[in-house]
Tab-separated table of C-alpha atoms and ligand atoms in Angstrom:
chain	number	residue	atom	x	y	z
A	12	UNK	CA	0.071	0.248	-0.121
A	13	UNK	CA	1.221	3.854	-0.890
A	14	UNK	CA	1.052	5.174	2.257
A	15	UNK	CA	-0.148	9.062	1.540
A	16	UNK	CA	0.012	12.007	4.446
A	17	UNK	CA	-2.259	13.978	4.150
A	18	UNK	CA	-2.129	18.220	2.599
A	19	UNK	CA	-1.739	19.810	6.335
A	20	UNK	CA	1.202	17.290	6.586
A	21	UNK	CA	2.341	17.647	3.554
A	22	UNK	CA	2.369	22.130	3.935
A	23	UNK	CA	3.940	21.720	7.400
A	24	UNK	CA	7.758	23.204	6.999
A	25	UNK	CA	10.782	20.990	8.251
A	26	UNK	CA	10.881	21.157	12.066
A	27	UNK	CA	13.113	23.644	11.745
A	28	UNK	CA	15.617	22.444	14.784
A	29	UNK	CA	14.940	18.475	14.435
A	30	UNK	CA	16.969	19.691	10.946
A	31	UNK	CA	19.490	21.539	12.738
A	32	UNK	CA	20.470	18.313	15.246
A	33	UNK	CA	20.174	16.694	11.733
A	34	UNK	CA	23.697	18.046	11.104
A	35	UNK	CA	24.829	18.536	13.839
A	36	UNK	CA	24.712	15.015	13.750
A	37	UNK	CA	26.444	14.321	10.485
A	38	UNK	CA	29.594	16.666	11.958
A	39	UNK	CA	30.243	14.628	15.594
A	40	UNK	CA	30.133	11.370	12.696
A	41	UNK	CA	32.720	13.675	10.805
A	42	UNK	CA	34.722	13.366	13.856
A	43	UNK	CA	34.340	17.599	15.155
A	44	UNK	CA	34.278	18.861	18.249
A	45	UNK	CA	30.666	20.446	17.910
A	46	UNK	CA	29.796	23.488	20.006
A	47	UNK	CA	25.853	23.801	20.037
A	48	UNK	CA	24.358	27.857	20.695
A	49	UNK	CA	21.376	25.925	18.199
A	50	UNK	CA	18.558	23.989	20.332
A	51	UNK	CA	16.794	26.404	23.092
A	52	UNK	CA	17.585	23.747	25.079
A	53	UNK	CA	18.885	24.003	29.398
A	54	UNK	CA	22.067	21.991	29.582
A	55	UNK	CA	21.879	23.106	33.344
A	56	UNK	CA	19.984	19.030	35.492
A	57	UNK	CA	16.337	20.003	37.496
A	58	UNK	CA	17.412	20.971	40.449
A	59	UNK	CA	17.778	18.535	43.178
A	60	UNK	CA	14.482	19.080	45.511
A	61	UNK	CA	12.450	18.216	42.634
A	62	UNK	CA	13.939	15.768	41.498
A	63	UNK	CA	13.736	14.667	44.786
A	64	UNK	CA	9.679	15.060	45.009
A	65	UNK	CA	9.141	13.150	41.721
A	66	UNK	CA	10.994	10.088	43.363
A	67	UNK	CA	8.418	10.586	46.712
A	68	UNK	CA	5.520	10.785	44.166
A	69	UNK	CA	6.215	8.961	41.615
A	70	UNK	CA	5.845	6.070	44.434
A	71	UNK	CA	2.359	6.995	45.470
A	72	UNK	CA	0.014	4.883	43.294
A	73	UNK	CA	-2.874	7.945	44.039
A	74	UNK	CA	-0.849	9.362	41.255
A	75	UNK	CA	-1.069	5.699	38.898
A	76	UNK	CA	-4.368	6.684	37.514
A	77	UNK	CA	-5.231	8.438	35.119
A	78	UNK	CA	-4.666	12.701	36.097
A	79	UNK	CA	-7.656	15.060	35.761
A	80	UNK	CA	-8.227	16.882	32.196
A	81	UNK	CA	-7.079	20.775	34.002
A	82	UNK	CA	-4.681	19.493	35.859
A	83	UNK	CA	-4.746	18.935	39.921
A	84	UNK	CA	-6.343	21.615	42.262
A	85	UNK	CA	-3.006	21.570	44.466
A	86	UNK	CA	-0.940	22.672	40.924
A	87	UNK	CA	-3.485	24.581	40.152
A	88	UNK	CA	-3.677	26.709	43.072
A	89	UNK	CA	0.269	26.903	43.318
A	90	UNK	CA	-0.112	28.616	40.340
A	91	UNK	CA	-2.191	30.954	41.359
A	92	UNK	CA	0.086	31.734	44.441
A	93	UNK	CA	2.297	32.417	42.343
A	94	UNK	CA	0.620	34.534	39.598
A	95	UNK	CA	-0.540	36.370	43.284
A	96	UNK	CA	3.460	36.583	44.077
A	97	UNK	CA	5.399	37.115	40.489
A	98	UNK	CA	2.873	39.254	38.662
A	99	UNK	CA	0.820	40.636	41.876
A	100	UNK	CA	-2.133	38.790	39.642
A	101	UNK	CA	-4.989	37.790	41.105
A	102	UNK	CA	-6.179	34.159	38.870
A	103	UNK	CA	-8.686	31.489	40.775
A	104	UNK	CA	-8.597	28.326	39.930
A	105	UNK	CA	-11.138	27.165	37.147
A	106	UNK	CA	-8.314	30.211	35.018
A	107	UNK	CA	-5.795	27.437	35.035
A	108	UNK	CA	-5.230	24.803	33.088
A	109	UNK	CA	-2.054	22.256	33.285
A	110	UNK	CA	-0.383	21.801	30.094
A	111	UNK	CA	2.244	18.555	28.640
A	112	UNK	CA	4.019	21.090	28.483
A	113	UNK	CA	3.456	24.795	26.991
A	114	UNK	CA	4.240	23.467	23.786
A	115	UNK	CA	0.668	21.173	23.959
A	116	UNK	CA	-0.977	23.384	24.725
A	117	UNK	CA	0.886	26.314	22.264
A	118	UNK	CA	-0.048	23.812	19.442
A	119	UNK	CA	-3.756	22.781	20.605
A	120	UNK	CA	-5.313	25.902	21.610
A	121	UNK	CA	-6.520	26.288	18.027
A	122	UNK	CA	-8.721	23.672	17.965
A	123	UNK	CA	-11.442	25.022	20.429
A	124	UNK	CA	-11.111	28.640	18.013
A	125	UNK	CA	-10.492	27.800	14.782
A	126	UNK	CA	-12.309	27.069	12.405
A	127	UNK	CA	-10.862	27.106	8.018
A	128	UNK	CA	-10.106	29.844	6.634
A	129	UNK	CA	-10.441	31.324	10.641
A	130	UNK	CA	-7.112	34.215	10.305
A	131	UNK	CA	-4.548	33.285	13.095
A	132	UNK	CA	-1.944	36.188	13.458
A	133	UNK	CA	1.944	35.673	14.043
A	134	UNK	CA	4.666	37.192	14.663
A	135	UNK	CA	7.319	36.366	12.866
A	136	UNK	CA	10.623	35.317	13.532
A	137	UNK	CA	9.052	33.332	16.176
A	138	UNK	CA	8.658	30.391	17.717
A	139	UNK	CA	6.995	27.520	15.163
A	140	UNK	CA	4.226	25.465	16.628
A	141	UNK	CA	1.592	28.635	17.071
A	142	UNK	CA	1.290	28.260	13.023
A	143	UNK	CA	1.674	24.259	13.166
A	144	UNK	CA	-1.592	24.812	15.375
A	145	UNK	CA	-3.792	26.192	11.995
A	146	UNK	CA	-2.192	24.150	9.479
A	147	UNK	CA	-3.548	21.352	11.517
A	148	UNK	CA	-6.726	23.629	11.924
A	149	UNK	CA	-7.263	24.711	8.623
A	150	UNK	CA	-6.817	28.546	9.566
A	151	UNK	CA	-4.979	31.332	7.527
A	152	UNK	CA	-1.562	32.163	9.112
A	153	UNK	CA	-1.279	35.785	8.983
A	154	UNK	CA	2.314	36.639	9.720
A	155	UNK	CA	3.833	40.302	11.467
A	156	UNK	CA	6.846	40.770	11.175
A	157	UNK	CA	9.018	41.637	14.086
A	158	UNK	CA	11.651	44.067	12.971
A	159	UNK	CA	14.494	46.421	15.190
A	160	UNK	CA	13.230	48.973	14.524
A	161	UNK	CA	10.458	48.442	15.965
A	162	UNK	CA	11.572	46.988	19.367
A	163	UNK	CA	10.731	43.772	17.676
A	164	UNK	CA	7.020	44.517	18.977
A	165	UNK	CA	4.663	43.888	16.192
A	166	UNK	CA	3.379	46.886	14.231
A	167	UNK	CA	-0.031	46.104	14.954
A	168	UNK	CA	-1.815	49.652	12.887
A	169	UNK	CA	-1.065	47.919	10.070
A	170	UNK	CA	-2.544	44.501	9.693
A	171	UNK	CA	-5.093	45.608	6.903
A	172	UNK	CA	-9.287	45.187	7.618
A	173	UNK	CA	-10.128	42.661	6.187
A	174	UNK	CA	-7.280	40.274	7.365
A	175	UNK	CA	-8.604	41.531	11.133
A	176	UNK	CA	-12.093	40.552	10.569
A	177	UNK	CA	-11.242	37.142	10.106
A	178	UNK	CA	-8.558	36.651	12.746
A	179	UNK	CA	-9.423	35.042	15.479
A	180	UNK	CA	-6.293	34.666	17.602
A	181	UNK	CA	-3.519	36.344	17.577
A	182	UNK	CA	0.030	35.151	19.679
A	183	UNK	CA	3.015	37.362	21.125
A	184	UNK	CA	5.529	35.950	22.830
A	185	UNK	CA	7.830	37.978	25.868
A	186	UNK	CA	10.475	37.935	26.738
A	187	UNK	CA	10.912	36.992	22.898
A	188	UNK	CA	11.963	34.114	21.658
A	189	UNK	CA	14.707	34.338	19.181
A	190	UNK	CA	14.974	38.444	19.135
A	191	UNK	CA	15.022	38.437	23.121
A	192	UNK	CA	13.548	41.369	22.704
A	193	UNK	CA	10.765	42.533	26.029
A	194	UNK	CA	7.513	44.170	25.478
A	195	UNK	CA	6.530	47.530	27.826
A	196	UNK	CA	3.745	48.073	29.664
A	197	UNK	CA	2.468	50.528	27.060
A	198	UNK	CA	2.165	47.781	24.670
A	199	UNK	CA	0.789	45.885	26.697
A	200	UNK	CA	-2.139	48.053	26.966
A	201	UNK	CA	-2.395	49.148	23.319
A	202	UNK	CA	-2.627	44.958	23.332
A	203	UNK	CA	-5.715	44.946	25.464
A	204	UNK	CA	-7.591	47.919	23.127
A	205	UNK	CA	-6.797	46.179	20.487
A	206	UNK	CA	-8.207	42.697	21.277
A	207	UNK	CA	-11.838	44.233	22.493
A	208	UNK	CA	-12.279	46.526	19.771
A	209	UNK	CA	-11.298	43.762	16.655
A	210	UNK	CA	-12.489	41.117	18.944
A	211	UNK	CA	-9.469	39.048	18.522
A	212	UNK	CA	-8.017	36.441	21.607
A	213	UNK	CA	-5.013	36.977	23.078
A	214	UNK	CA	-2.687	34.914	22.825
A	215	UNK	CA	0.866	35.328	25.520
A	216	UNK	CA	3.592	32.823	25.659
A	217	UNK	CA	5.850	34.019	28.331
A	218	UNK	CA	7.297	30.189	29.233
A	219	UNK	CA	10.850	33.625	29.902
A	220	UNK	CA	9.231	35.087	31.696
A	221	UNK	CA	11.864	34.192	34.868
A	222	UNK	CA	15.267	34.453	32.252
A	223	UNK	CA	16.044	37.711	33.180
A	224	UNK	CA	19.325	39.786	33.916
A	225	UNK	CA	18.341	42.490	35.594
A	226	UNK	CA	16.015	42.200	39.113
A	227	UNK	CA	14.832	45.846	38.505
A	228	UNK	CA	13.598	45.469	35.114
A	229	UNK	CA	11.661	41.637	35.490
A	230	UNK	CA	9.246	41.021	32.771
A	231	UNK	CA	5.651	41.741	32.152
A	232	UNK	CA	2.669	39.355	32.497
A	233	UNK	CA	0.503	40.743	30.079
A	234	UNK	CA	-2.280	40.136	32.110
A	235	UNK	CA	-0.786	41.833	34.598
A	236	UNK	CA	-2.790	45.266	32.372
A	237	UNK	CA	-6.547	46.247	33.148
A	238	UNK	CA	-8.723	44.207	31.027
A	239	UNK	CA	-5.875	41.241	29.967
A	240	UNK	CA	-8.412	38.467	31.497
A	241	UNK	CA	-12.061	39.627	29.233
A	242	UNK	CA	-9.732	38.560	25.980
A	243	UNK	CA	-7.012	36.671	26.431
A	244	UNK	CA	-5.339	33.657	28.331
A	245	UNK	CA	-0.854	33.411	29.491
A	246	UNK	CA	1.207	30.172	29.132
A	247	UNK	CA	4.128	29.299	31.076
A	248	UNK	CA	6.313	26.475	31.479
A	249	UNK	CA	8.277	25.262	33.808
A	250	UNK	CA	10.926	24.440	31.476
A	251	UNK	CA	12.565	27.041	31.047
A	252	UNK	CA	12.461	28.016	34.575
A	253	UNK	CA	13.854	24.255	36.272
A	254	UNK	CA	15.691	23.686	33.824
A	255	UNK	CA	13.057	20.786	33.018
A	256	UNK	CA	11.945	20.757	29.084
A	257	UNK	CA	12.024	17.189	29.552
A	258	UNK	CA	9.689	16.758	31.993
A	259	UNK	CA	7.079	18.037	30.365
A	260	UNK	CA	4.863	20.683	32.325
A	261	UNK	CA	3.695	23.504	31.868
A	262	UNK	CA	0.224	25.577	32.632
A	263	UNK	CA	-2.030	28.123	30.990
A	264	UNK	CA	-3.736	30.475	32.551
A	265	UNK	CA	-5.996	33.890	31.911
A	266	UNK	CA	-10.495	34.105	30.869
A	267	UNK	CA	-12.498	31.297	31.879
A	268	UNK	CA	-14.590	30.275	28.944
A	269	UNK	CA	-10.806	29.964	27.975
A	270	UNK	CA	-9.179	27.942	29.996
A	271	UNK	CA	-12.564	26.207	29.831
A	272	UNK	CA	-12.537	25.832	25.869
A	273	UNK	CA	-8.972	24.451	26.361
A	274	UNK	CA	-10.035	21.975	29.203
A	275	UNK	CA	-12.326	20.923	26.977
A	276	UNK	CA	-9.871	20.518	23.789
A	277	UNK	CA	-7.552	18.298	26.460
A	278	UNK	CA	-10.302	16.377	27.863
A	279	UNK	CA	-11.315	14.525	24.262
A	280	UNK	CA	-7.112	14.427	23.495
A	281	UNK	CA	-5.362	13.786	25.919
A	282	UNK	CA	-5.908	12.738	29.909
A	283	UNK	CA	-3.865	14.904	32.042
A	284	UNK	CA	-0.168	15.276	33.562
A	285	UNK	CA	1.320	12.924	35.212
A	286	UNK	CA	-0.028	13.527	38.497
A	287	UNK	CA	3.579	13.124	40.047
A	288	UNK	CA	4.892	15.187	37.095
A	289	UNK	CA	2.355	17.492	39.189
A	290	UNK	CA	3.369	17.593	42.366
A	291	UNK	CA	7.320	17.894	41.382
A	292	UNK	CA	6.193	21.088	39.538
A	293	UNK	CA	4.221	22.245	43.109
A	294	UNK	CA	7.272	21.693	44.677
A	295	UNK	CA	9.617	23.672	42.225
A	296	UNK	CA	6.944	26.377	42.012
A	297	UNK	CA	6.112	26.257	45.955
A	298	UNK	CA	9.500	25.951	48.051
A	299	UNK	CA	12.004	28.447	47.842
A	300	UNK	CA	13.448	30.070	44.241
A	301	UNK	CA	17.247	29.814	45.239
A	302	UNK	CA	17.423	27.540	42.807
A	303	UNK	CA	16.421	30.685	39.715
A	304	UNK	CA	18.682	32.825	40.690
A	305	UNK	CA	21.361	30.716	40.768
A	306	UNK	CA	20.587	30.383	37.290
A	307	UNK	CA	20.173	33.655	36.178
A	308	UNK	CA	23.396	34.228	37.313
A	309	UNK	CA	24.585	31.728	35.508
A	310	UNK	CA	22.793	32.341	32.290
A	311	UNK	CA	23.967	35.961	33.032
A	312	UNK	CA	27.727	35.093	33.132
A	313	UNK	CA	28.190	33.385	29.832
A	314	UNK	CA	25.561	36.659	28.556
A	315	UNK	CA	28.139	38.796	29.080
A	316	UNK	CA	31.403	36.415	27.759
A	317	UNK	CA	29.148	35.748	24.598
A	318	UNK	CA	28.222	39.244	23.922
A	319	UNK	CA	31.178	40.691	24.575
A	320	UNK	CA	33.525	38.681	22.860
A	321	UNK	CA	30.945	38.591	19.675
A	322	UNK	CA	31.468	43.249	19.781
A	323	UNK	CA	35.816	41.745	19.900
A	324	UNK	CA	35.003	40.809	16.628
A	325	UNK	CA	32.746	42.953	15.176
A	326	UNK	CA	29.450	41.669	15.341
A	327	UNK	CA	26.279	44.306	15.356
A	328	UNK	CA	24.347	42.570	18.908
A	329	UNK	CA	22.686	44.151	21.708
A	330	UNK	CA	22.946	43.126	25.088
A	331	UNK	CA	19.375	40.951	25.651
A	332	UNK	CA	17.633	41.934	29.218
A	333	UNK	CA	15.894	38.489	29.623
A	334	UNK	CA	15.993	34.927	27.647
A	335	UNK	CA	18.431	33.011	26.560
A	336	UNK	CA	19.465	34.202	23.504
A	337	UNK	CA	21.372	36.287	22.090
A	338	UNK	CA	20.301	38.149	18.695
A	339	UNK	CA	23.239	38.647	16.649
A	340	UNK	CA	23.498	40.944	13.545
A	341	UNK	CA	25.797	38.614	10.387
A	342	UNK	CA	28.316	40.034	8.976
A	343	UNK	CA	27.514	41.922	5.914
A	344	UNK	CA	27.189	40.085	2.539
A	345	UNK	CA	26.229	36.609	3.958
A	346	UNK	CA	23.100	35.099	4.355
A	347	UNK	CA	21.791	34.469	7.566
A	348	UNK	CA	22.103	30.402	6.261
A	349	UNK	CA	26.008	31.184	4.468
A	350	UNK	CA	26.461	32.027	8.544
A	351	UNK	CA	25.095	29.193	10.005
A	352	UNK	CA	27.071	27.044	6.940
A	353	UNK	CA	29.871	29.033	7.809
A	354	UNK	CA	30.552	28.562	11.120
A	355	UNK	CA	28.935	24.723	11.352
A	356	UNK	CA	31.380	24.184	8.813
A	357	UNK	CA	35.177	26.085	9.648
A	358	UNK	CA	33.900	26.392	13.851
A	359	UNK	CA	32.210	23.046	14.444
A	360	UNK	CA	29.933	25.794	16.501
A	361	UNK	CA	26.309	25.355	16.332
A	362	UNK	CA	23.735	27.940	16.051
A	363	UNK	CA	19.812	29.073	13.993
A	364	UNK	CA	19.447	30.843	10.826
A	365	UNK	CA	17.012	34.052	11.536
A	366	UNK	CA	15.632	32.658	8.572
A	367	UNK	CA	14.559	30.048	9.912
A	368	UNK	CA	12.029	31.605	12.051
A	369	UNK	CA	10.509	33.398	10.201
A	370	UNK	CA	11.463	35.826	6.798
A	371	UNK	CA	12.204	39.290	9.128
A	372	UNK	CA	14.422	37.570	10.827
A	373	UNK	CA	16.896	37.196	7.904
A	374	UNK	CA	20.036	38.818	8.632
A	375	UNK	CA	20.200	37.219	11.859
A	376	UNK	CA	21.033	34.872	13.744
A	377	UNK	CA	20.153	33.117	17.313
A	378	UNK	CA	22.718	31.753	19.715
A	379	UNK	CA	21.278	29.844	22.686
A	380	UNK	CA	23.477	30.149	25.826
A	381	UNK	CA	23.057	26.845	27.289
A	382	UNK	CA	26.879	25.700	27.217
A	383	UNK	CA	29.191	26.449	30.050
A	384	UNK	CA	31.434	30.138	29.676
A	385	UNK	CA	34.672	27.788	28.464
A	386	UNK	CA	32.924	26.405	25.430
A	387	UNK	CA	31.989	30.281	24.939
A	388	UNK	CA	35.075	30.912	24.498
A	389	UNK	CA	36.501	28.411	22.900
A	390	UNK	CA	33.536	29.126	20.014
A	391	UNK	CA	34.543	32.552	20.492
A	392	UNK	CA	38.453	31.840	19.898
A	393	UNK	CA	37.664	29.857	16.756
A	394	UNK	CA	35.214	32.522	15.011
A	395	UNK	CA	38.141	34.400	15.547
A	396	UNK	CA	39.950	32.391	13.171
A	397	UNK	CA	37.451	32.714	10.211
A	398	UNK	CA	37.444	35.066	7.613
A	399	UNK	CA	34.606	37.041	5.920
B	11	PLP	C1	10.453	26.304	25.304
B	11	PLP	C2	9.274	27.477	24.307
B	11	PLP	C3	8.019	26.691	25.297
B	11	PLP	C4	7.880	26.049	26.474
B	11	PLP	O1	7.985	25.035	25.414
B	11	PLP	P1	7.251	23.454	27.333
B	11	PLP	O2	6.518	22.501	25.791
B	11	PLP	O3	6.416	24.337	28.060
B	11	PLP	O4	8.945	22.714	26.901
B	11	PLP	C5	6.909	27.938	24.662
B	11	PLP	N1	7.509	29.499	23.963
B	11	PLP	C6	8.325	29.599	23.244
B	11	PLP	C7	8.208	30.583	22.739
B	11	PLP	C8	9.717	28.131	23.506
B	11	PLP	O5	10.870	29.571	22.736
């Protein structure tokens, strides 16, 4: 039998990081000593007290049955507490839903809100999953360019009226992957006004809210601003904050009716998050946050070494205020893909081509701060030997 994929699957672009991983493996097979600044997957391990909490919970047979769709009440309470403490945002437990990693919810939210032909407003360059969910629901993506002269914030005023009429969801992601930009208070206020006027649900992806470098400039939550809960939801995740990408746990919170829609999708698609993982997440969210503080220090040192080093080599880079990415303008006369290939072939360095995450990313590459300082210094040394 000839196996035929449907049009949606055929329409999906190859998942960028899987492609990069393939190239990396090929180089390793050639014997190259690869320094991987490509995929945004923390190299640090999950803090011990979270692992120990999981070990205890795994042994408890209560956790061996199907979890409840929206997540355990105790997990949702922990999120409510965390939001109050971190953002001074008040939530009820029915305004929170646990997710099998926030990617799961980001990819599935479309199922509850998009009919064929509905438009989804998506930032580009950006996290590929906003578009994946759009394709799977036969929605129509409309890409909002994030450009440096607009501080990598989407220009809401240039979206055509006929697009706005058909738009149902609008994604924003700050601190931003890949540009490392943060959103301002003014932007969120404008966004909420825009959403009300045009009847478009706001979907904020705040996965990097805790990866910041200045205590006095902590990233904001979209939900901090008046009216936000009437128009949208915010995703967050334990993946980046507690080095738990492999555990698959995150959440979405905000508007009760939107959350209900997501819970309904999940009740029909999966059966929730393994309760032992939820209990470990409760430990992470409610115990001392010293581990997060320590992690920020490590990223900060890496950030400073990489940005200073790149500048010395003549690269144009801004010092990121948040996220663990450095979004660097590439040397003149090259495309992003050419630079990525050159770095891999001549210095065994893996990084992400800006245009791989959207066409406005052309002219940039993204470095992830997911290797130690010694390796970053070695990467810089090798880059210094490249002739451009
Ligand atoms: C890493 C990341 C996430 C989080 O993914 P999980 O599924 O929670 O691991 C969400 N959004 C963006 C933009 C990310 O980079």
